Coordinates of C-alpha atoms in Angstrom, one line a residue:
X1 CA 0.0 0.0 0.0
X2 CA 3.0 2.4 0.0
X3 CA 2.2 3.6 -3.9
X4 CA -1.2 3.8 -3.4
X5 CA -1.3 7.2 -4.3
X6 CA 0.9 6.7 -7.3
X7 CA -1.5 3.6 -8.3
X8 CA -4.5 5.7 -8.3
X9 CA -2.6 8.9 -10.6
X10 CA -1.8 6.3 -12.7
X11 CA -5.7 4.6 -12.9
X12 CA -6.9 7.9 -13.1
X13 CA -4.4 9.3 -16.0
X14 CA -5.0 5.8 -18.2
X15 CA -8.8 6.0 -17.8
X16 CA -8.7 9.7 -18.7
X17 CA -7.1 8.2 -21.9
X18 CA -9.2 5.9 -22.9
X19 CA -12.0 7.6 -22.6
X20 CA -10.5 10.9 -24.6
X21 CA -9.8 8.2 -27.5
X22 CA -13.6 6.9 -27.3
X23 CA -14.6 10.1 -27.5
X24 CA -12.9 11.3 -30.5
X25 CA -13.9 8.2 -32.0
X26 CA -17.5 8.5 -31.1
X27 CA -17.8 11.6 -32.3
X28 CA -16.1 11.3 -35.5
X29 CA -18.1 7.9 -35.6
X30 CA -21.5 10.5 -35.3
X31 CA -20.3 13.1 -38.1
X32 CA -19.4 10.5 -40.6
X33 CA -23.1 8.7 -39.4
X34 CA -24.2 8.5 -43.5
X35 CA -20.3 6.6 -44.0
X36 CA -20.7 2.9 -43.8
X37 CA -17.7 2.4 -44.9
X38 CA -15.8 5.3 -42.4
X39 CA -18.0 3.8 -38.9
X40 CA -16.4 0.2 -39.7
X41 CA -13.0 1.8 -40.0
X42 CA -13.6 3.2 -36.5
X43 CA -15.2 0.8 -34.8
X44 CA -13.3 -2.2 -35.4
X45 CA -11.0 -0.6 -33.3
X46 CA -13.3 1.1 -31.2
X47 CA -15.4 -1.9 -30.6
X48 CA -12.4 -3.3 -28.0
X49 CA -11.8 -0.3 -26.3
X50 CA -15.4 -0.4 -25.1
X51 CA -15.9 -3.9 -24.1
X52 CA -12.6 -3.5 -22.4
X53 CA -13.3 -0.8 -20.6
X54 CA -16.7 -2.5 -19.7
X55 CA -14.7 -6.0 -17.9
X56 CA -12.5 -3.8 -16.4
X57 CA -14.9 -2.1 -14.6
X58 CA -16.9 -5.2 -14.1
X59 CA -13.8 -6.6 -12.5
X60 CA -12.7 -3.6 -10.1
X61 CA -16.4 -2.8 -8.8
X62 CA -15.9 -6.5 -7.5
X63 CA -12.8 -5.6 -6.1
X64 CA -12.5 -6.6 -2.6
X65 CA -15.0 -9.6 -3.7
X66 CA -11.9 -11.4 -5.8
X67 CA -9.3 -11.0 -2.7
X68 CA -11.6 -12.7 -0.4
X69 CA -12.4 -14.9 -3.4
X70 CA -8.1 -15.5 -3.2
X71 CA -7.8 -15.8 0.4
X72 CA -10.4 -19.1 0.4
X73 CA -8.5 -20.7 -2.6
X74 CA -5.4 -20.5 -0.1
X75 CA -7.6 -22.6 2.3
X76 CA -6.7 -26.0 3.3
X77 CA -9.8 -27.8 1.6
X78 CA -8.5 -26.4 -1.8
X79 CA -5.1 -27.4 -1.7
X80 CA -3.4 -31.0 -3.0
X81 CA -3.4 -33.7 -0.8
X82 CA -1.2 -36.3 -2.7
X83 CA 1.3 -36.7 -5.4
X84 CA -1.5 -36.7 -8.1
X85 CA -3.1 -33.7 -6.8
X86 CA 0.5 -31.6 -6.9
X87 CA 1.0 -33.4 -10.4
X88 CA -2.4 -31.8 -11.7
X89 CA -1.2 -28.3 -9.5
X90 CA 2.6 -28.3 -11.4
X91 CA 0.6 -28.9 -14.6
X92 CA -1.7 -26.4 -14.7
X93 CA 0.7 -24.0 -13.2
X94 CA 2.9 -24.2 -16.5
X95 CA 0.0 -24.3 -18.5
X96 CA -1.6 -21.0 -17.6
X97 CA 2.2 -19.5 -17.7
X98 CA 2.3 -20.9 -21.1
X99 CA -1.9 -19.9 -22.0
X100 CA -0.7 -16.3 -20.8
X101 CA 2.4 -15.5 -22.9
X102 CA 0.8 -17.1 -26.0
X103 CA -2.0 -14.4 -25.4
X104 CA 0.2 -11.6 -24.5
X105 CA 2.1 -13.0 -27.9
X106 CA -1.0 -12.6 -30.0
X107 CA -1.6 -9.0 -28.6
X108 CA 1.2 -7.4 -29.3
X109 CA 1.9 -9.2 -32.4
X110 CA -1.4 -7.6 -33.5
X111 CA -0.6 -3.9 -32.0
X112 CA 3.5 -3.8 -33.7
X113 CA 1.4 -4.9 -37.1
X114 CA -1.2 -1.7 -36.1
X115 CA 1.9 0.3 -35.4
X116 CA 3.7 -1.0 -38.3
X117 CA 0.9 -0.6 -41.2
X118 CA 0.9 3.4 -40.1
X119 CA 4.2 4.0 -39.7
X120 CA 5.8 2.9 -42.9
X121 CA 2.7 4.7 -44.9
X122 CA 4.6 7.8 -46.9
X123 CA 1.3 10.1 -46.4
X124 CA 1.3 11.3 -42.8
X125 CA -1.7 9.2 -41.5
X126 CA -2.4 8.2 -37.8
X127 CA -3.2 4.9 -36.7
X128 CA -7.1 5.3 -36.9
X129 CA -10.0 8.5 -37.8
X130 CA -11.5 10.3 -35.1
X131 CA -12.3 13.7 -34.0
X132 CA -9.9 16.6 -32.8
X133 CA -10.6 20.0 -32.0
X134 CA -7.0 21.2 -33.9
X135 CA -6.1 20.2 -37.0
X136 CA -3.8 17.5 -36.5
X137 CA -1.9 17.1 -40.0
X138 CA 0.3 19.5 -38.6
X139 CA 3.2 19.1 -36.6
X140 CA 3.8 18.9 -33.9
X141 CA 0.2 17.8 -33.7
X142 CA 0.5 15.1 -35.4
X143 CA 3.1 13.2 -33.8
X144 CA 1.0 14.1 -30.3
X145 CA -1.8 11.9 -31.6
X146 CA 0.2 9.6 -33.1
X147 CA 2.0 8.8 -29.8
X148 CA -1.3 9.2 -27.9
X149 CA -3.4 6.7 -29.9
X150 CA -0.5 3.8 -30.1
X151 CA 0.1 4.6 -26.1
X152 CA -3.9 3.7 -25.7
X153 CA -3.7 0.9 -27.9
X154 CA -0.5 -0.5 -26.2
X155 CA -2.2 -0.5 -22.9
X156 CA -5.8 -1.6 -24.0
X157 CA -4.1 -4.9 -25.8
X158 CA -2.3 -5.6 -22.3
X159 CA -4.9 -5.1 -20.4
X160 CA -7.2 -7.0 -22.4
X161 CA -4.7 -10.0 -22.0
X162 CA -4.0 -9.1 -18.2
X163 CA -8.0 -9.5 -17.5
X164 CA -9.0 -12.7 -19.6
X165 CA -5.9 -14.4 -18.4
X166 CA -7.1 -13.6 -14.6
X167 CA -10.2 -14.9 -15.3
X168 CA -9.9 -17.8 -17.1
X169 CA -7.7 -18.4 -14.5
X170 CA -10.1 -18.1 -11.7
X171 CA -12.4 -20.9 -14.5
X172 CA -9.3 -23.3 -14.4
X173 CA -8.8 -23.5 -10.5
X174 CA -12.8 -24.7 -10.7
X175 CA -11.1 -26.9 -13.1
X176 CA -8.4 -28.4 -10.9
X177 CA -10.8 -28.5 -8.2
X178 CA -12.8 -30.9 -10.4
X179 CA -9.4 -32.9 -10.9
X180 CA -8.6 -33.2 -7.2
X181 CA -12.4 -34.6 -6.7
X182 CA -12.4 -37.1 -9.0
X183 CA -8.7 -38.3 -8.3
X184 CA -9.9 -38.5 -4.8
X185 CA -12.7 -40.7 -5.6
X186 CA -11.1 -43.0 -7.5
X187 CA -8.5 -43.7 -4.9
X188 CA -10.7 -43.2 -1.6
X189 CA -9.0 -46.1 0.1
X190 CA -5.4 -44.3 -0.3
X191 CA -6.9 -41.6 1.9
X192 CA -7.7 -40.8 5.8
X193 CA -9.2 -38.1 7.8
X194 CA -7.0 -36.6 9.9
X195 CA -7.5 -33.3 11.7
X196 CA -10.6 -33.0 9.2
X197 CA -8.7 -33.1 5.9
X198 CA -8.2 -35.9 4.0
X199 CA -4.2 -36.8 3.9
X200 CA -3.2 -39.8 1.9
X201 CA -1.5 -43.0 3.5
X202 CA 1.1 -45.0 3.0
X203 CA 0.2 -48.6 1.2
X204 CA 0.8 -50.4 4.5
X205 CA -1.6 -48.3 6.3
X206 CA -4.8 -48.9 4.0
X207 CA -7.3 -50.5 5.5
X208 CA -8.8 -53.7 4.1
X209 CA -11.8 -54.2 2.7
X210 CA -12.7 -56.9 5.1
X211 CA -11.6 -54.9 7.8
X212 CA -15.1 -54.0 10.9
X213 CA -13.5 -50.1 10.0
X214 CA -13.2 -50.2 6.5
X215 CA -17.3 -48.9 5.9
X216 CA -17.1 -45.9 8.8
X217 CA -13.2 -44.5 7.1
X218 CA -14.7 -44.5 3.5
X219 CA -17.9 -43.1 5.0
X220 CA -15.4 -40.4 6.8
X221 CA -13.7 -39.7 3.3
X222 CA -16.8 -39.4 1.2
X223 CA -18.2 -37.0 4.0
X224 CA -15.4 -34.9 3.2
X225 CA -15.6 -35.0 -0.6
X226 CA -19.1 -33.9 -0.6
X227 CA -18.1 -31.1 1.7
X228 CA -15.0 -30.2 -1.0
X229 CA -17.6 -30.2 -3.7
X230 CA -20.1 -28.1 -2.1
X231 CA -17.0 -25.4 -1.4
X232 CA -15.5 -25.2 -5.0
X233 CA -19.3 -25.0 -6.3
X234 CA -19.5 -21.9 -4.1
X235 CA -16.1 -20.7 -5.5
X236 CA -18.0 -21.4 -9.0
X237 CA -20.9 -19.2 -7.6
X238 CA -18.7 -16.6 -6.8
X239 CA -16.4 -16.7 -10.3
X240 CA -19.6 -16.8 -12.3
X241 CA -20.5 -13.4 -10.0
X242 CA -17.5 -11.5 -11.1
X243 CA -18.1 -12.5 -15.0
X244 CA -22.0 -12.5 -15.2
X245 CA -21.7 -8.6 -16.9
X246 CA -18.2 -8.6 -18.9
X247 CA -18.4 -11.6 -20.1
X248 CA -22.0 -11.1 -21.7
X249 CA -21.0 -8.0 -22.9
X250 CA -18.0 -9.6 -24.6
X251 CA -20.1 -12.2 -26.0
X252 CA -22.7 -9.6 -27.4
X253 CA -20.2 -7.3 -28.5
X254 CA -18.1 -9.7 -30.2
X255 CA -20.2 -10.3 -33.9
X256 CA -20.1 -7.0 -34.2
X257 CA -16.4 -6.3 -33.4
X258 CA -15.6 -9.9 -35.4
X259 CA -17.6 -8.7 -38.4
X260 CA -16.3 -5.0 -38.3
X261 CA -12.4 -6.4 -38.7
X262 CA -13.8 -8.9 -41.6
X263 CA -15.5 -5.9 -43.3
X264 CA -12.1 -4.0 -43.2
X265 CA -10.6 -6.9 -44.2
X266 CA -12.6 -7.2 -47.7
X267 CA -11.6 -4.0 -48.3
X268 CA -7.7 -4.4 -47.6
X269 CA -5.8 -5.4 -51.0
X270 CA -4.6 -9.0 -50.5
X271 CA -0.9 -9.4 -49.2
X272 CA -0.5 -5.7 -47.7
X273 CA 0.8 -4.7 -44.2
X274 CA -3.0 -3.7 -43.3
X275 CA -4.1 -7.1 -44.5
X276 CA -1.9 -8.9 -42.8
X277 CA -2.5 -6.8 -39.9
X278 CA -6.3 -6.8 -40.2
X279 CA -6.2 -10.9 -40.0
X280 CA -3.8 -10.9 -36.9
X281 CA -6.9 -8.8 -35.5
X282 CA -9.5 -11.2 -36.2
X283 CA -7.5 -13.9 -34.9
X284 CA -6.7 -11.9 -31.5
X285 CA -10.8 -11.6 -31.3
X286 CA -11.7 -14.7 -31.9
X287 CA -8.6 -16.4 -29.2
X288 CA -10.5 -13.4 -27.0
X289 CA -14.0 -15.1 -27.5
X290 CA -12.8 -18.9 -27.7
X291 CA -10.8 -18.6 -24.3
X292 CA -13.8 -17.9 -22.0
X293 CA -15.9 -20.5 -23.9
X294 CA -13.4 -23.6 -24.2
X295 CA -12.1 -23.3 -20.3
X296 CA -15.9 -22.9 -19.3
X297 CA -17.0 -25.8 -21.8
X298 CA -13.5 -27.5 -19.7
X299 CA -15.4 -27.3 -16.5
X300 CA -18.5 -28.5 -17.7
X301 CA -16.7 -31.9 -18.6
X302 CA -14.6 -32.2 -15.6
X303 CA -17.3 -31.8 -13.3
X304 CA -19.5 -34.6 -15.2
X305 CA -16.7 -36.5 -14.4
X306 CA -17.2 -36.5 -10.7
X307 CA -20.6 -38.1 -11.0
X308 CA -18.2 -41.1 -12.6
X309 CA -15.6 -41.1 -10.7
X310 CA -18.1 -41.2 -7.2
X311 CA -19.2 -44.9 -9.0
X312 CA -15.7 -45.8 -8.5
X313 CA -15.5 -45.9 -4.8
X314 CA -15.3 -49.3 -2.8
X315 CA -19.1 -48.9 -2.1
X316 CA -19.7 -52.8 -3.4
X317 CA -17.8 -53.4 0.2
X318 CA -19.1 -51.0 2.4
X319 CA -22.2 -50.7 4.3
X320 CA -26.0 -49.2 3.3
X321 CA -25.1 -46.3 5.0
X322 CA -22.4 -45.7 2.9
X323 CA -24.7 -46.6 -0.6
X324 CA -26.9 -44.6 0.5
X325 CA -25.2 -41.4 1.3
X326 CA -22.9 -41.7 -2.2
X327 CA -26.2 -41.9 -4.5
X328 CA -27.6 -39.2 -2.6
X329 CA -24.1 -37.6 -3.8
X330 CA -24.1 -39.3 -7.4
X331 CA -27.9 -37.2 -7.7
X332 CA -26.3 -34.0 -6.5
X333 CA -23.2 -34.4 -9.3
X334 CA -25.2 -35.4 -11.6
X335 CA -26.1 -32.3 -13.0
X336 CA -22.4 -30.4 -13.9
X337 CA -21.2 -27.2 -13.0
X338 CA -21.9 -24.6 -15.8
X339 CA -20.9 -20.9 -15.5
X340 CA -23.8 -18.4 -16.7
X341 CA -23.4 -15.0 -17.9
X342 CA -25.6 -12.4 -18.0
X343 CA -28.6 -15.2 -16.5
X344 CA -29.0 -16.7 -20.0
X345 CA -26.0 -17.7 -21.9
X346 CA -23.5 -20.8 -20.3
X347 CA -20.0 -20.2 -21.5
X348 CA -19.6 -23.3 -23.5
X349 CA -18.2 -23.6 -27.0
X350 CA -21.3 -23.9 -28.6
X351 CA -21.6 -20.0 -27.5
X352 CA -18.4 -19.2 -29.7
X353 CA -19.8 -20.9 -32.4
X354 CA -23.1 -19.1 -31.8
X355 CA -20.8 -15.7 -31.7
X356 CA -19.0 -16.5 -35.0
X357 CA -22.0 -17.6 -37.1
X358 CA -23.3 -14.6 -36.6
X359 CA -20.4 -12.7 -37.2
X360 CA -20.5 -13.7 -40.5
X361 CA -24.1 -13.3 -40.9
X362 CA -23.8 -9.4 -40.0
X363 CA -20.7 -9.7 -42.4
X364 CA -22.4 -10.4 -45.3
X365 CA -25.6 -8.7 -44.5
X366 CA -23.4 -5.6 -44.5
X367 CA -21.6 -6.3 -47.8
X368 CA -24.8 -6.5 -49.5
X369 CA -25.9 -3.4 -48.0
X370 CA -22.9 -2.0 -49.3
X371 CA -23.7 -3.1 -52.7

């Protein structure tokens, strides 16, 4: 908390600039209102800067939500409690390292290709249209906006990647959670309650099935497992809280800001910088869409698999007390964990396919209008 001053000049002086370069491009957007052709130039570009701006906002009203969220993940009923559960940790540890740089990768690549296609035109043109009260073909004015507009696109590409990869990250922890249940389950023998957590054993200290104890320790373990699966659904709860507005916006807003960067796209000649630049775009959009919907379609399948994987415990050789209490969990799991945004849509991937069909329908819809 020492720069917490600083931190808040800083919030306050990259808002302020974002919201200067919507506003330029709103209004240039609302002179140019009879331009088909000039509002797609703006907007493809545009288009981000608002959905953006709308998860960020989503994320920091919920603030003080996601660090409690982060103080019960550090709890002891979340963390592995075997070799296999530290395995599936290490794993998706280097994943998500690996998931972040590919997306901070794609970004940039996108925004040096946006620099790039401006910078090597002869004409002095800046990176995209909008409104200024001076005229800026003039220097020094035009190397003020110049610098100005790739500074706001610089940041808005990293903090675009900074947000989804917090998320999705926040989607594969109820992943892992999923993991840990169903490796659990599958070994429930390996495992004993001590101190109210469940701590694997060594093989000689596994009960046997024909042992008078064996029913009451797997009874002990189940008991425990339901209690873990109620907690990470909670987590879920909570995660699908902090998405339930960005998300949906994202998901509404991305045919349109999909189809805008195809519409440039059929007007870029084939094999230039802009083209090039223009497809590195899409693709950036579409890994934007497809990374909420594939990790949320992720824990759909791994929580069906708990429902499975609960079949798999010893429960041929325990007692009815035992059968009893695992099919009232088998009924509970039955139904899998699906993350809902905006109370109607369930990121899944048939919501990305959903988002690019009709991408392309507004595309061509468009076209024809143009013709």
């Amino acid at each position: 908390m020492r720069y917490k001053t600083v931190y808040k000049m800083y919030s306050f002086i990259c808002t302020l600039c974002l919201v200067l370069f919507l506003l330029s491009q709103f209004i240039y957007m609302y002179l140019n209102i009879d331009d088909m052709d000039e509002i797609m130039a703006v907007f493809y570009l545009a288009g981000p800067f608002i959905v953006n701006i709308c998860k960020m906002l989503a994320v920091y009203r919920k603030f003080d939500e996601i660090k409690i969220l982060m103080k019960k993940l550090n709890n002891t009923v979340f963390q592995p409690k075997c070799k296999q559960h530290l395995n599936i940790a290490l794993n998706l540890k280097k994943f998500h390292k690996r998931f972040f740089y590919v997306c901070l990768y794609l970004g940039l690549q996108t925004y040096l290709l946006f620099y790039l296609c401006f910078f090597l035109n002869e004409d002095m043109v800046i990176p995209t249209q909008g409104w200024f009260p001076f005229d800026y073909t003039r220097s020094p004015y035009f190397e003020i906006v110049y610098i100005f507009q790739n500074a706001v696109v610089l940041f808005n590409t990293v903090n675009i990647v900074n947000i989804d990869t917090f998320c999705v990250g926040l989607m594969m922890q109820i992943g892992m959670q999923c993991d840990y249940l169903c490796t659990t389950l599958n070994n429930l023998k390996l495992f004993r309650v001590i101190n109210g957590n469940l701590t694997q054993v060594d093989k000689q200290d596994v009960v046997k099935e024909d042992d008078a104890s064996f029913s009451r320790l797997m009874l002990e373990n189940l008991i425990i497992c339901i209690q873990h699966h109620r907690d990470f659904k909670r987590i879920a709860n909570e995660v699908e809280s902090l998405q339930r507005v960005g998300v949906f916006i994202l998901f509404c807003g991305g045919g349109v800001i999909i189809c805008s960067g195809l519409f440039q796209l059929s007007t870029a000649s084939i094999g230039s910088m802009k083209s090039i630049m223009l497809v590195s775009y899409i693709i950036s959009m579409l890994t934007d869409q497809f990374v909420y919907c594939g990790f949320g379609n992720e824990v759909i399948e791994k929580s069906s698999n708990i429902f499975r994987c609960a079949y798999n415990t010893p429960w041929i050789e325990c007692d009815i007390k035992f059968k009893k209490i695992l099919l009232q969990f088998m009924t509970l799991t039955k139904d899998p964990i699906r993350i809902r945004v905006g109370g109607i849509l369930v990121v899944s991937n048939a919501v990305f396919v959903s988002v690019s069909k009709s991408s392309y329908s507004i595309f061509t819809l468009l076209k024809k209008v143009q013709e």
